[in-house]
Coordinates of C-alpha atoms in Angstrom, one line a residue:
X1 CA 38.1 -3.5 -51.2
X2 CA 37.1 0.6 -50.0
X3 CA 34.1 -1.2 -48.1
X4 CA 37.0 -3.3 -46.5
X5 CA 39.3 -0.5 -45.6
X6 CA 36.6 1.9 -44.6
X7 CA 35.8 -1.5 -42.5
X8 CA 39.0 -1.8 -41.0
X9 CA 39.3 2.8 -39.9
X10 CA 35.9 3.0 -38.8
X11 CA 36.9 -1.0 -36.2
X12 CA 40.3 -0.7 -34.2
X13 CA 41.6 -4.3 -35.5
X14 CA 44.0 -5.0 -32.6
X15 CA 40.2 -3.6 -30.8
X16 CA 38.8 -6.8 -32.3
X17 CA 41.3 -9.2 -32.2
X18 CA 41.6 -9.1 -28.2
X19 CA 37.5 -9.7 -27.6
X20 CA 37.4 -7.1 -25.3
X21 CA 33.3 -6.4 -24.8
X22 CA 31.2 -3.3 -24.5
X23 CA 32.8 -3.1 -20.7
X24 CA 36.3 -4.5 -21.7
X25 CA 39.4 -1.6 -21.8
X26 CA 38.7 -1.5 -25.7
X27 CA 35.4 1.0 -25.1
X28 CA 37.9 3.5 -24.2
X29 CA 39.7 4.0 -27.5
X30 CA 40.2 7.0 -29.4
X31 CA 39.0 4.5 -32.5
X32 CA 35.1 4.1 -31.8
X33 CA 33.4 3.0 -34.5
X34 CA 32.7 5.5 -37.4
X35 CA 28.9 5.1 -38.9
X36 CA 30.1 6.6 -42.3
X37 CA 28.3 5.4 -46.4
X38 CA 31.2 2.6 -47.0
X39 CA 30.2 1.4 -42.6
X40 CA 26.7 1.9 -43.1
X41 CA 26.5 -1.0 -46.6
X42 CA 28.2 -3.5 -44.6
X43 CA 26.1 -2.9 -42.1
X44 CA 23.5 -3.2 -44.0
X45 CA 23.8 -6.0 -45.8
X46 CA 24.9 -8.1 -42.2
X47 CA 21.3 -6.6 -40.4
X48 CA 19.6 -7.3 -43.5
X49 CA 20.6 -11.3 -43.4
X50 CA 19.7 -11.2 -39.7
X51 CA 16.2 -9.4 -40.3
X52 CA 12.9 -11.6 -40.8
X53 CA 10.6 -8.5 -41.7
X54 CA 7.5 -11.2 -41.0
X55 CA 8.3 -10.7 -37.3
X56 CA 9.8 -8.4 -38.1
X57 CA 12.7 -10.0 -35.4
X58 CA 17.2 -8.8 -36.0
X59 CA 18.7 -11.7 -34.4
X60 CA 22.0 -10.5 -33.8
X61 CA 23.3 -13.2 -31.9
X62 CA 27.6 -14.1 -32.5
X63 CA 27.7 -10.6 -33.9
X64 CA 31.6 -11.3 -33.8
X65 CA 31.3 -13.8 -36.5
X66 CA 29.4 -12.0 -38.3
X67 CA 29.9 -13.9 -42.1
X68 CA 29.2 -10.7 -44.2
X69 CA 31.3 -8.4 -41.4
X70 CA 34.4 -12.1 -42.5
X71 CA 33.6 -11.4 -46.0
X72 CA 35.0 -7.6 -45.5
X73 CA 38.3 -9.6 -43.5
X74 CA 36.3 -7.2 -40.4
X75 CA 34.6 -8.6 -36.2
X76 CA 31.8 -7.4 -34.5
X77 CA 32.5 -6.4 -31.1
X78 CA 29.5 -5.2 -29.6
X79 CA 30.9 -1.8 -27.9
X80 CA 29.2 0.9 -27.5
X81 CA 29.9 2.6 -30.6
X82 CA 28.5 0.2 -32.7
X83 CA 25.7 -0.9 -31.0
X84 CA 24.6 3.0 -31.7
X85 CA 25.1 3.2 -35.0
X86 CA 23.3 -0.5 -34.8
X87 CA 20.6 1.3 -33.5
X88 CA 19.9 4.1 -35.6
X89 CA 19.4 1.6 -38.3
X90 CA 17.0 0.0 -36.7
X91 CA 15.1 3.3 -35.8
X92 CA 15.7 4.6 -39.3
X93 CA 14.4 1.0 -41.4
X94 CA 12.3 -1.3 -38.6
X95 CA 11.3 1.1 -36.2
X96 CA 8.3 -1.7 -36.0
X97 CA 11.5 -4.5 -34.6
X98 CA 9.2 -6.2 -31.5
X99 CA 12.6 -8.8 -30.7
X100 CA 16.3 -7.7 -30.6
X101 CA 18.3 -11.1 -29.4
X102 CA 20.8 -9.5 -28.6
X103 CA 23.0 -12.8 -27.3
X104 CA 26.7 -14.4 -27.2
X105 CA 28.3 -11.5 -27.8
X106 CA 30.7 -11.0 -24.4
X107 CA 28.0 -8.1 -23.6
X108 CA 29.7 -6.5 -19.8
X109 CA 27.4 -3.6 -19.7
X110 CA 24.1 -1.9 -21.2
X111 CA 26.0 1.9 -22.1
X112 CA 25.6 1.0 -26.3
X113 CA 21.5 0.1 -25.4
X114 CA 20.5 3.6 -23.0
X115 CA 18.5 4.7 -26.7
X116 CA 16.9 1.7 -26.9
X117 CA 13.3 2.3 -26.2
X118 CA 13.8 5.0 -29.2
X119 CA 15.1 3.5 -31.5
X120 CA 12.4 0.2 -30.9
X121 CA 9.3 1.4 -29.5
X122 CA 7.7 -1.9 -29.7
X123 CA 10.1 -3.6 -28.9
X124 CA 8.4 -6.9 -26.9
X125 CA 11.6 -9.2 -26.2
X126 CA 15.1 -8.9 -25.9
X127 CA 17.7 -11.7 -26.1
X128 CA 20.6 -10.5 -23.5
X129 CA 21.2 -14.7 -22.8
X130 CA 25.9 -16.2 -22.7
X131 CA 27.4 -12.2 -22.4
X132 CA 29.7 -11.1 -19.5
X133 CA 26.8 -9.0 -16.8
X134 CA 27.2 -9.5 -13.7
X135 CA 25.6 -7.3 -12.2
X136 CA 21.8 -7.3 -12.8
X137 CA 21.9 -3.0 -12.3
X138 CA 22.9 -1.9 -16.4
X139 CA 19.0 -3.4 -16.7
X140 CA 17.9 -0.7 -15.6
X141 CA 19.1 0.9 -18.9
X142 CA 16.5 -1.1 -20.5
X143 CA 13.7 0.8 -17.9
X144 CA 12.6 3.0 -20.6
X145 CA 11.1 0.5 -23.3
X146 CA 8.3 -0.3 -20.9
X147 CA 7.4 -2.5 -23.3
X148 CA 9.1 -4.6 -22.6
X149 CA 7.4 -8.8 -22.3
X150 CA 10.0 -10.7 -22.1
X151 CA 14.2 -11.1 -21.4
X152 CA 16.4 -14.2 -21.4
X153 CA 19.3 -13.4 -19.3
X154 CA 20.6 -16.9 -18.7
X155 CA 24.6 -18.0 -18.3
X156 CA 25.7 -14.3 -17.2
X157 CA 27.3 -13.9 -14.1
X158 CA 25.2 -12.0 -12.6
X159 CA 22.5 -15.1 -12.5
X160 CA 24.0 -17.4 -9.9
X161 CA 24.5 -14.2 -7.2
X162 CA 21.3 -15.1 -6.8
X163 CA 20.0 -17.3 -3.9
X164 CA 17.2 -19.1 -5.8
X165 CA 14.9 -18.7 -9.1
X166 CA 12.6 -16.8 -6.6
X167 CA 15.0 -14.1 -5.9
X168 CA 15.9 -13.9 -9.4
X169 CA 12.9 -13.3 -10.8
X170 CA 11.9 -11.0 -8.4
X171 CA 14.5 -8.8 -8.6
X172 CA 14.8 -8.9 -12.8
X173 CA 10.6 -8.0 -12.5
X174 CA 11.2 -5.3 -9.9
X175 CA 13.1 -4.3 -13.2
X176 CA 11.8 -4.9 -16.0
X177 CA 8.4 -3.5 -15.3
X178 CA 5.9 -5.3 -17.3
X179 CA 8.2 -8.7 -17.3
X180 CA 6.1 -11.8 -18.5
X181 CA 8.7 -14.3 -19.0
X182 CA 12.0 -14.7 -18.0
X183 CA 14.1 -17.5 -19.5
X184 CA 11.9 -19.0 -21.0
X185 CA 9.9 -19.8 -18.4
X186 CA 6.2 -17.9 -17.5
X187 CA 6.4 -15.6 -14.8
X188 CA 3.2 -15.6 -12.2
X189 CA 1.0 -12.5 -12.2
X190 CA 1.6 -9.6 -9.2
X191 CA 0.1 -9.3 -6.2
X192 CA -1.4 -5.7 -6.7
X193 CA -2.1 -4.3 -3.7
X194 CA -2.3 -0.7 -5.4
X195 CA -6.0 0.7 -5.2
X196 CA -7.1 2.9 -8.3
X197 CA -6.1 6.2 -7.8
X198 CA -10.4 6.5 -9.2
X199 CA -11.2 4.3 -7.0
X200 CA -12.4 6.1 -3.7
X201 CA -12.5 4.4 -0.6
X202 CA -15.9 4.1 1.4
X203 CA -16.8 5.7 3.8
X204 CA -15.9 5.6 7.9
X205 CA -19.0 3.4 9.5
X206 CA -18.9 3.3 13.3
X207 CA -19.1 0.2 15.5
X208 CA -21.1 -3.1 14.0
X209 CA -23.5 -4.5 16.3
X210 CA -25.5 -6.0 13.7
X211 CA -29.8 -5.0 13.9
X212 CA -29.4 -3.0 16.6
X213 CA -31.4 -6.4 19.3
X214 CA -28.2 -6.6 20.9
X215 CA -26.3 -3.9 21.7
X216 CA -27.7 -3.3 24.8
X217 CA -26.5 -5.9 26.4
X218 CA -22.9 -5.6 24.8
X219 CA -22.3 -2.4 25.4
X220 CA -23.3 -3.1 28.2
X221 CA -21.0 -6.3 29.1
X222 CA -18.1 -4.6 27.9
X223 CA -18.9 -0.8 30.0
X224 CA -18.8 -3.3 33.4
X225 CA -15.5 -5.1 31.6
X226 CA -13.2 -2.5 31.2
X227 CA -15.2 -0.8 34.6
X228 CA -13.5 -3.8 36.4
X229 CA -10.7 -3.2 34.9
X230 CA -9.3 0.2 34.9
X231 CA -10.9 -0.1 38.6
X232 CA -10.4 -4.1 40.4
X233 CA -9.6 -6.8 38.1
X234 CA -9.9 -8.9 40.8
X235 CA -13.1 -8.6 40.0
X236 CA -12.1 -10.4 36.4
X237 CA -12.1 -13.7 38.2
X238 CA -15.1 -14.4 37.8
X239 CA -16.0 -13.1 33.8
X240 CA -13.9 -15.6 32.6
X241 CA -14.7 -19.4 32.1
X242 CA -13.0 -22.3 34.2
X243 CA -11.1 -22.5 30.7
X244 CA -10.6 -20.5 29.4
X245 CA -7.5 -19.1 27.2
X246 CA -6.0 -15.5 26.9
X247 CA -3.2 -14.4 24.5
X248 CA -1.6 -10.9 24.1
X249 CA 0.3 -9.6 20.9
X250 CA 2.0 -6.2 21.5
X251 CA 2.3 -4.5 18.0
X252 CA 5.9 -3.5 15.6
X253 CA 6.6 -1.1 15.9
X254 CA 7.6 -1.6 19.7
X255 CA 10.9 -3.3 17.8
X256 CA 11.3 0.2 16.3
X257 CA 11.3 1.9 19.5
X258 CA 8.2 1.8 21.1
X259 CA 8.3 3.3 24.2
X260 CA 7.4 1.8 27.1
X261 CA 5.6 -1.1 25.2
X262 CA 8.3 -3.3 27.9
X263 CA 5.6 -4.2 30.5
X264 CA 3.9 -6.5 27.6
X265 CA 6.1 -7.3 24.9
X266 CA 7.5 -9.6 27.7
X267 CA 4.1 -11.6 28.1
X268 CA 3.4 -11.0 23.7
X269 CA 3.0 -14.6 21.5
X270 CA 3.7 -12.5 18.1
X271 CA 3.6 -15.1 15.8
X272 CA 6.6 -13.3 13.5
X273 CA 8.8 -12.9 16.9
X274 CA 8.0 -16.0 18.4
X275 CA 9.6 -19.3 16.3
X276 CA 9.5 -21.6 19.0
X277 CA 7.2 -24.5 19.4
X278 CA 7.5 -23.7 22.8
X279 CA 7.1 -20.9 23.3
X280 CA 4.3 -19.9 21.3
X281 CA 2.2 -22.5 23.6
X282 CA 4.3 -20.9 26.4
X283 CA 2.6 -17.7 26.6
X284 CA -0.9 -18.3 25.4
X285 CA -2.4 -17.6 29.4
X286 CA -4.6 -21.6 30.6
X287 CA -7.6 -20.9 32.7
X288 CA -8.8 -18.0 34.5
X289 CA -6.3 -17.5 37.4
X290 CA -3.2 -17.3 35.2
X291 CA -4.7 -14.5 32.5
X292 CA -6.1 -12.4 36.1
X293 CA -2.5 -12.9 37.2
X294 CA -0.6 -12.2 33.7
X295 CA -4.0 -8.9 33.9
X296 CA -3.3 -7.7 37.0
X297 CA 0.4 -7.6 36.5
X298 CA 0.2 -4.6 33.5
X299 CA 0.1 -1.5 33.6
X300 CA -2.9 0.6 35.9
X301 CA -4.4 1.6 32.7
X302 CA -8.1 4.3 32.1
X303 CA -9.4 3.1 28.8
X304 CA -11.4 6.5 27.2
X305 CA -15.0 4.9 26.0
X306 CA -15.6 7.4 23.8
X307 CA -13.1 6.7 21.5
X308 CA -14.0 2.7 22.3
X309 CA -15.9 1.3 18.1
X310 CA -17.7 -2.8 19.0
X311 CA -17.6 -4.6 16.1
X312 CA -20.0 -7.8 16.4
X313 CA -18.7 -10.5 14.9
X314 CA -20.7 -13.9 15.8
X315 CA -23.9 -14.7 16.6
X316 CA -24.5 -17.8 17.5
X317 CA -27.1 -20.1 19.5
X318 CA -23.6 -21.1 21.4
X319 CA -21.2 -18.2 21.3
X320 CA -21.1 -14.8 20.2
X321 CA -18.5 -13.0 19.0
X322 CA -17.4 -9.5 19.3
X323 CA -14.1 -6.5 19.1
X324 CA -13.5 -4.2 20.8
X325 CA -10.8 -1.0 19.4
X326 CA -10.0 2.5 21.4
X327 CA -7.5 4.3 23.1
X328 CA -6.3 4.0 26.8
X329 CA -3.8 5.2 29.1
X330 CA -1.5 4.4 31.7
X331 CA -1.6 5.7 34.4
X332 CA 2.2 6.2 35.2
X333 CA 4.7 8.5 36.7
X334 CA 4.3 9.8 33.0
X335 CA 1.1 9.2 30.8
X336 CA 1.6 7.2 27.8
X337 CA -1.4 6.6 25.4
X338 CA -2.7 2.9 24.4
X339 CA -4.1 2.1 21.1
X340 CA -5.3 -1.2 21.0
X341 CA -8.2 -4.0 20.0
X342 CA -9.7 -6.8 21.8
X343 CA -12.0 -9.6 20.7
X344 CA -13.9 -11.6 23.2
X345 CA -15.3 -14.9 23.3
X346 CA -18.7 -15.4 25.2
X347 CA -20.5 -18.9 26.1
X348 CA -23.0 -19.2 28.6
X349 CA -22.2 -19.3 32.2
X350 CA -23.0 -22.7 34.4
X351 CA -25.9 -23.7 33.8
X352 CA -26.7 -21.0 31.7
X353 CA -26.1 -18.6 34.0
X354 CA -24.6 -15.4 32.3
X355 CA -22.0 -15.0 30.4
X356 CA -18.4 -16.5 30.3
X357 CA -15.5 -15.6 28.5
X358 CA -14.2 -18.5 26.7
X359 CA -11.2 -16.1 24.7
X360 CA -9.3 -13.2 25.0
X361 CA -6.7 -11.9 22.5
X362 CA -5.1 -8.5 23.6
X363 CA -3.1 -6.9 21.0
X364 CA -1.5 -4.0 21.9
X365 CA 0.0 -0.8 19.9
X366 CA 1.5 3.1 21.2
X367 CA -1.8 5.4 19.3
X368 CA -0.7 7.3 16.6
X369 CA -0.5 11.1 16.1
X370 CA -4.1 11.1 14.6
X371 CA -5.6 8.6 16.3
X372 CA -4.5 11.4 19.5
X373 CA -5.8 13.8 17.0
X374 CA -8.7 12.9 16.2
X375 CA -10.0 11.2 20.0
X376 CA -11.1 15.4 20.7
X377 CA -12.6 15.8 17.8
X378 CA -14.9 12.4 16.6
X379 CA -18.0 11.9 18.0
X380 CA -19.4 10.5 20.4
X381 CA -19.8 6.6 19.8
X382 CA -22.7 4.2 21.2
X383 CA -20.4 3.0 24.7
X384 CA -19.3 6.4 25.0
X385 CA -23.9 6.8 25.2
X386 CA -24.0 3.5 27.0
X387 CA -22.6 4.9 29.9
X388 CA -23.7 8.6 30.0
X389 CA -27.2 6.1 30.0
X390 CA -28.7 6.1 26.5
X391 CA -27.8 4.0 23.5
X392 CA -27.2 4.5 19.4
X393 CA -28.4 3.0 17.1
X394 CA -28.6 4.4 14.1
X395 CA -25.5 3.4 13.1
X396 CA -26.3 -0.4 13.0
X397 CA -27.0 -2.4 9.0
X398 CA -28.4 -6.3 8.5
X399 CA -26.5 -8.7 8.7
X400 CA -26.5 -12.0 5.8
X401 CA -29.6 -14.4 7.2
X402 CA -27.7 -17.3 8.3
X403 CA -29.1 -21.0 8.1
X404 CA -30.6 -22.9 11.5
X405 CA -31.0 -26.8 12.5
X406 CA -32.7 -25.1 16.0
X407 CA -36.5 -23.7 16.3
X408 CA -36.0 -19.4 15.2
X409 CA -37.3 -18.0 18.1
X410 CA -35.2 -15.3 17.8
X411 CA -32.5 -13.2 15.4
X412 CA -29.6 -11.2 16.3
X413 CA -28.2 -9.4 13.3
X414 CA -30.0 -11.3 11.3
X415 CA -28.8 -14.9 12.6
X416 CA -31.4 -17.2 13.9
X417 CA -30.8 -18.1 18.0
X418 CA -32.9 -20.0 20.9
X419 CA -34.3 -18.1 24.6
X420 CA -31.3 -20.5 25.4
X421 CA -28.9 -17.9 23.7
X422 CA -31.6 -15.2 23.9
X423 CA -31.2 -15.6 28.0
X424 CA -27.9 -16.1 28.2
X425 CA -27.0 -12.8 26.5
X426 CA -29.0 -11.1 28.9
X427 CA -28.2 -7.6 29.7
X428 CA -28.8 -8.4 33.5
X429 CA -27.1 -12.0 33.0
X430 CA -23.6 -10.0 32.6
X431 CA -23.2 -7.5 35.3
X432 CA -19.7 -8.6 36.8
X433 CA -21.3 -8.9 39.8
X434 CA -24.0 -10.7 39.9
X435 CA -21.9 -13.8 38.7
X436 CA -22.8 -16.0 41.6
X437 CA -19.0 -17.0 43.6
X438 CA -18.4 -20.6 44.0
X439 CA -17.0 -21.6 47.5
X440 CA -13.6 -21.8 47.0
X441 CA -13.2 -17.7 45.0
X442 CA -14.9 -16.9 48.4
X443 CA -11.7 -17.8 50.8
X444 CA -9.2 -16.9 47.9
X445 CA -11.5 -13.3 47.3
X446 CA -10.7 -13.4 51.9
X447 CA -6.9 -14.5 51.4
X448 CA -6.2 -11.6 49.2
X449 CA -8.3 -8.7 51.3
X450 CA -5.9 -10.2 53.8
X451 CA -2.2 -11.0 52.5
X452 CA -3.8 -6.7 51.3
X453 CA -3.9 -5.7 54.6
X454 CA -0.9 -7.9 56.5
X455 CA 1.3 -7.3 54.1
X456 CA 0.5 -3.5 52.7
X457 CA 0.4 -4.2 49.1
X458 CA -2.3 -4.3 47.3
X459 CA -5.1 -6.8 46.1
X460 CA -3.3 -6.8 42.1
X461 CA 0.2 -7.7 43.4
X462 CA -1.5 -9.8 46.2
X463 CA -3.2 -11.9 44.3
X464 CA 0.1 -12.1 42.3
X465 CA 2.0 -13.6 45.4
X466 CA -0.8 -15.8 46.0
X467 CA -1.0 -17.3 42.7
X468 CA 2.7 -18.1 42.2
X469 CA 2.6 -19.6 45.9
X470 CA -1.0 -22.3 44.9
X471 CA -2.5 -20.1 47.3
X472 CA -0.2 -21.1 50.2
X473 CA -0.3 -18.2 52.8
X474 CA 1.9 -18.8 54.9
X475 CA 4.6 -19.6 51.7
X476 CA 2.9 -16.1 50.1
X477 CA 3.7 -14.9 53.8
X478 CA 7.2 -16.3 54.2
X479 CA 8.5 -15.3 50.0
X480 CA 7.0 -11.7 50.6
X481 CA 8.6 -11.3 54.1
X482 CA 12.1 -11.5 51.9
X483 CA 11.5 -10.3 49.2
X484 CA 10.7 -7.3 51.2
X485 CA 14.0 -7.8 53.4
X486 CA 15.8 -7.8 50.6
X487 CA 13.9 -4.1 48.8
X488 CA 12.8 -6.5 45.3
X489 CA 9.8 -5.5 45.7
X490 CA 8.3 -2.3 43.4
X491 CA 6.5 0.6 45.4
X492 CA 4.4 0.0 43.0
X493 CA 3.1 -2.5 44.9
X494 CA 2.3 -0.5 47.7
X495 CA -0.4 1.6 45.9
X496 CA -3.8 1.2 46.2

């Protein structure tokens, strides 16, 4: 009788009959639960029947209808003061607790569990299902319980707010870091990108050119190509295969305010931005005239050879693939420094005469402050040395051996090649001025020169005008006259 009276004083009867829950108004009333000797004895009796010392689990589900409390005529509403009292008893008598079930208790917040990590430092399982939690943020109050691996949250109002199970699991896992099981379902392993703090990053290397046997050829090609690109892109017509492909991608920084990349963005084939299959096809340039026309429409440039890195990706009997990364400056009113990566695939020219580009992929970004700063401090790479008449092969390293089904004549970086392939990529074969020009190409070049002389436009814009009019000289002239009369041709078209 004394215990019942003490419990009646400790737990306001109006609160107990009202079903307020932790987040209800009852939690703010002055008659919060007071732990004294009488109430402690009653709680110890109730907890004693719910605690399993062998599995170290405490089942506090539906505590409102606990038979021990009912025996004393009490109802156990889970207000923060009562939860704190229970946790103090847990800390005092069963710190080894591994599982705590608080389901079906009308919990509206978890204020009473802020000290759970201190009361039960080895807790691994926490049951909070079938309550009235309306915000996932309530779980942040138990974030200090770093040992929790399993949580039950099913049938709380906030669970229905997620668009799908994946979003639900991702959010809860972000709040309870060590979580492995949610609502009885194992979670997939986390994908970890973080580098261990004790790990040391490998040394930054320069260009990768295989065993060095093809260094001179690659650097010669790179030097000649970018010289032509910067001086007169019309020369590049003869270096692309008839059925070559070209694509251009602009870095994501353009969408975040990257300055001056608009000239490239209109041609960008970045799949993160192009959702339509039709757009992805139209942004892919096919055949060399389309490619060179696009290239001539891009801003004038000056590539900085001393920033180049050349990496050999593949060398077989039929093709050579390599990438070039570095910086270039745009020759516009206000010079801007860009960062780029370009990947080329070369194949043998007609009849084994030299090489042609069959695939060209260009990625353009705004150069970072670090890249611009390092421009004047890094050692001169092999490309620049080649341009100055010397070739550096000290930075090359071996390539794993690749089996070949053809007789081995020579090796390029450990990859078997034949005599035909070796001839295809010989230094003399890649000179942009030595590749034979077909009669049709000679005629087109004459048309470009004549159109440029008569219109006053530079060769890049003259080519653009002729290509867009299917090489019909009279039609191109008529279009030029009309656009010029309407002052629709930009001044840059007349800069030679």
